[in-house]
Coordinates of N, CA and C in Angstrom, one line a residue:
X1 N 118.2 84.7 129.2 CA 117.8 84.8 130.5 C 118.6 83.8 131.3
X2 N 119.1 84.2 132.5 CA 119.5 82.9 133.6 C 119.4 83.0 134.6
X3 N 119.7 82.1 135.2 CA 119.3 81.3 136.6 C 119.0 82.7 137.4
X4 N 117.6 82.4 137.8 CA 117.6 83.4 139.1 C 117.5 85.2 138.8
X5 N 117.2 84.9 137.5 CA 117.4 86.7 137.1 C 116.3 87.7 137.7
X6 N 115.2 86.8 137.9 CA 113.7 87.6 138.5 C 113.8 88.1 139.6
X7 N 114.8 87.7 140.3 CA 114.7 87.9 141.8 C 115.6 89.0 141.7
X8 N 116.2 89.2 141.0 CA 116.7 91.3 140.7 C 115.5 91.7 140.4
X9 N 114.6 91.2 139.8 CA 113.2 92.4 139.4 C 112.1 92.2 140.5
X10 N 111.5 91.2 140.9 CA 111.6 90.9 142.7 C 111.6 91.9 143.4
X11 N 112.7 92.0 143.7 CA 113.0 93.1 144.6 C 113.9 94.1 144.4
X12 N 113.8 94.3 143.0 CA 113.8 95.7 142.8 C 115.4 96.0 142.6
X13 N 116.5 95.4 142.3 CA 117.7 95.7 142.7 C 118.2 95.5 141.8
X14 N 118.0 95.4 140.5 CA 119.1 95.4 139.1 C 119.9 96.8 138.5
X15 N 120.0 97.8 139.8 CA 120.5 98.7 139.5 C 122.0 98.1 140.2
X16 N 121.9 97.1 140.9 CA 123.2 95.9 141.5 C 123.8 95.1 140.5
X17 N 122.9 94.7 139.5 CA 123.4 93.4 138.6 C 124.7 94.1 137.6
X18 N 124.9 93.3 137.3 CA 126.5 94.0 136.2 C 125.9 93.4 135.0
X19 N 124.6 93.0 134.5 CA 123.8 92.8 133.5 C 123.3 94.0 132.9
X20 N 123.6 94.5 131.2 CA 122.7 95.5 130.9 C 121.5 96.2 131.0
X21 N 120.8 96.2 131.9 CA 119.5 96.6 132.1 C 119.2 97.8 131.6
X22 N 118.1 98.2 131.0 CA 117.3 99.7 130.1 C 116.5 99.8 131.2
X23 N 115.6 100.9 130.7 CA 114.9 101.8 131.5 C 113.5 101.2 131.3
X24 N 113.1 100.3 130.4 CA 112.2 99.4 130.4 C 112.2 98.6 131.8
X25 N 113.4 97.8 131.3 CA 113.5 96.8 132.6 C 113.6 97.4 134.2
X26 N 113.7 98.6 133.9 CA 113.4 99.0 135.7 C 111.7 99.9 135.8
X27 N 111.5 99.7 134.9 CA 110.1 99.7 134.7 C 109.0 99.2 135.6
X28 N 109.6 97.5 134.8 CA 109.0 96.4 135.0 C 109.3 95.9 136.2
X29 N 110.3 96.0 136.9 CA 110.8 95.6 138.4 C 110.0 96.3 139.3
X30 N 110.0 98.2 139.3 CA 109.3 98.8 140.4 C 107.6 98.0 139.9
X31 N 107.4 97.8 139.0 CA 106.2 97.3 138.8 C 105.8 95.9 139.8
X32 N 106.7 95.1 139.3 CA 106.4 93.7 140.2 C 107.0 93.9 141.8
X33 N 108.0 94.5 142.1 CA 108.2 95.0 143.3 C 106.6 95.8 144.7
X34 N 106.0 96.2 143.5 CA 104.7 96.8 144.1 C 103.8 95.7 144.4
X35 N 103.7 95.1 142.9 CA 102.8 93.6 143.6 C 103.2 92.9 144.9
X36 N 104.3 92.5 145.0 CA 104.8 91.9 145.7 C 104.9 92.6 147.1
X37 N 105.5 93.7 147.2 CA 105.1 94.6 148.2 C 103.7 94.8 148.8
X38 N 102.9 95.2 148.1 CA 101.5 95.1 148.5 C 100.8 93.8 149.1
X39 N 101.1 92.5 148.3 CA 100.7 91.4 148.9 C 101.4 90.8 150.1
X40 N 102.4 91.6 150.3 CA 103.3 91.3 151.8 C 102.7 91.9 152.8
X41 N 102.5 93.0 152.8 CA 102.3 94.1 153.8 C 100.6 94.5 153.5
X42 N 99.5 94.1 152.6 CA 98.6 94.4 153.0 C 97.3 93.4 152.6
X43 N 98.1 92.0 152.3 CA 97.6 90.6 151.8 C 96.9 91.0 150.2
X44 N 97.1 92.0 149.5 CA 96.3 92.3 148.4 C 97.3 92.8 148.0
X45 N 97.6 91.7 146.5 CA 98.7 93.0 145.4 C 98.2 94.2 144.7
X46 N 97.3 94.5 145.2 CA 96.5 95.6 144.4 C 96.6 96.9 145.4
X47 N 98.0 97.2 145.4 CA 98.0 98.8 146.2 C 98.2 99.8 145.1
X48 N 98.3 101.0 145.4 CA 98.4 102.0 144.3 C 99.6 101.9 143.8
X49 N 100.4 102.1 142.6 CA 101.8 102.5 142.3 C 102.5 103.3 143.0
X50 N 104.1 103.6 143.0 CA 104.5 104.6 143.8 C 104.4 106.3 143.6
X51 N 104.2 106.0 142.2 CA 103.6 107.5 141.8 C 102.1 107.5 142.5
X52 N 101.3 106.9 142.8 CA 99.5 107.0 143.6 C 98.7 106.5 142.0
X53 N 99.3 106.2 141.2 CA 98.3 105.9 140.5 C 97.8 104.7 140.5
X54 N 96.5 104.0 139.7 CA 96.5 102.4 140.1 C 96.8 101.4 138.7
X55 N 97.6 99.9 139.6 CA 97.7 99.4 138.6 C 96.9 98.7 138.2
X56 N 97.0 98.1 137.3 CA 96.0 97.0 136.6 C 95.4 95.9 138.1
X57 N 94.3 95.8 138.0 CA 94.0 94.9 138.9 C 94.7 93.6 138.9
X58 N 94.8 92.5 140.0 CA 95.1 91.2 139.7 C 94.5 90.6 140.6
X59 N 93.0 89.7 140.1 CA 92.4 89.2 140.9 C 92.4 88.0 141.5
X60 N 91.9 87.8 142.5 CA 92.1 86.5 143.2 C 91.8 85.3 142.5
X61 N 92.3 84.5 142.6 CA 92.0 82.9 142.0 C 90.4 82.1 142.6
X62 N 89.5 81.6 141.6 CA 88.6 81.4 141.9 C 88.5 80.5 140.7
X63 N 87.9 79.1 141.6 CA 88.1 77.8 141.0 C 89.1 77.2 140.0
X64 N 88.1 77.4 138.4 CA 89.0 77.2 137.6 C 89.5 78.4 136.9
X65 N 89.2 79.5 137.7 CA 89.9 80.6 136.8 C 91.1 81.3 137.7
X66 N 92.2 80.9 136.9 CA 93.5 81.4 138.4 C 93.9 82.6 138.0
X67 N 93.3 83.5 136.8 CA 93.4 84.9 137.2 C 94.8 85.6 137.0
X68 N 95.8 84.7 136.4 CA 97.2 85.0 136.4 C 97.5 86.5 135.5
X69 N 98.1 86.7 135.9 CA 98.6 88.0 135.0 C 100.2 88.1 134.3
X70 N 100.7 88.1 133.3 CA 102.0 88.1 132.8 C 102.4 89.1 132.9
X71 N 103.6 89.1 133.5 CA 104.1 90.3 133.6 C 105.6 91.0 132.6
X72 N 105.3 91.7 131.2 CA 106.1 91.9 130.3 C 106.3 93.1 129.7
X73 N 107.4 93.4 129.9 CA 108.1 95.2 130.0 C 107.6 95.8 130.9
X74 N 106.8 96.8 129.8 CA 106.4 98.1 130.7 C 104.6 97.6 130.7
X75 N 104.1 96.6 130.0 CA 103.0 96.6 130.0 C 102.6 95.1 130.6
X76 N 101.1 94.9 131.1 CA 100.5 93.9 131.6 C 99.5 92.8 131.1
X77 N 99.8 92.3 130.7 CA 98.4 91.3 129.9 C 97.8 90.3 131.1
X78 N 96.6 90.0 130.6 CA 96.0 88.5 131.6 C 96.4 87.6 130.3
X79 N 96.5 86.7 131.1 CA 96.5 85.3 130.3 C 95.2 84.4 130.6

């Protein structure tokens, strides 16, 4: 991994990188691209996918539970 690699999956643009990327890894990009999209433009990462289906919830932080979610490949775990 190096410096700064997330921010091709971010925003979605590692079809730019001159790094090997699979079809996993753009998976995982339009994936976090939607969180992040969603929580820009409608204060909730929880909009539907671009296909309309929904993703895994990711809920708000509340006290000692901060609700984080790992984001790895094609799939989503809580931690």
């Amino acid at each position: 991994v190096f410096h700064s690699c997330d921010l091709w999956f971010w925003f979605e643009t590692i079809s730019m990188c001159h790094r090997p990327y699979r079809g996993h890894h753009y998976e995982l990009a339009r994936k976090m691209a939607n969180y992040l999209a969603g929580f820009v433009k409608e204060h909730d990462p929880n909009v539907p996918d671009d296909d309309g289906s929904s993703m895994e919830e990711w809920k708000c932080a509340s006290g000692d539970d901060l609700n984080i979610i790992e984001l790895k490949q094609c799939s989503l775990h809580k931690i």
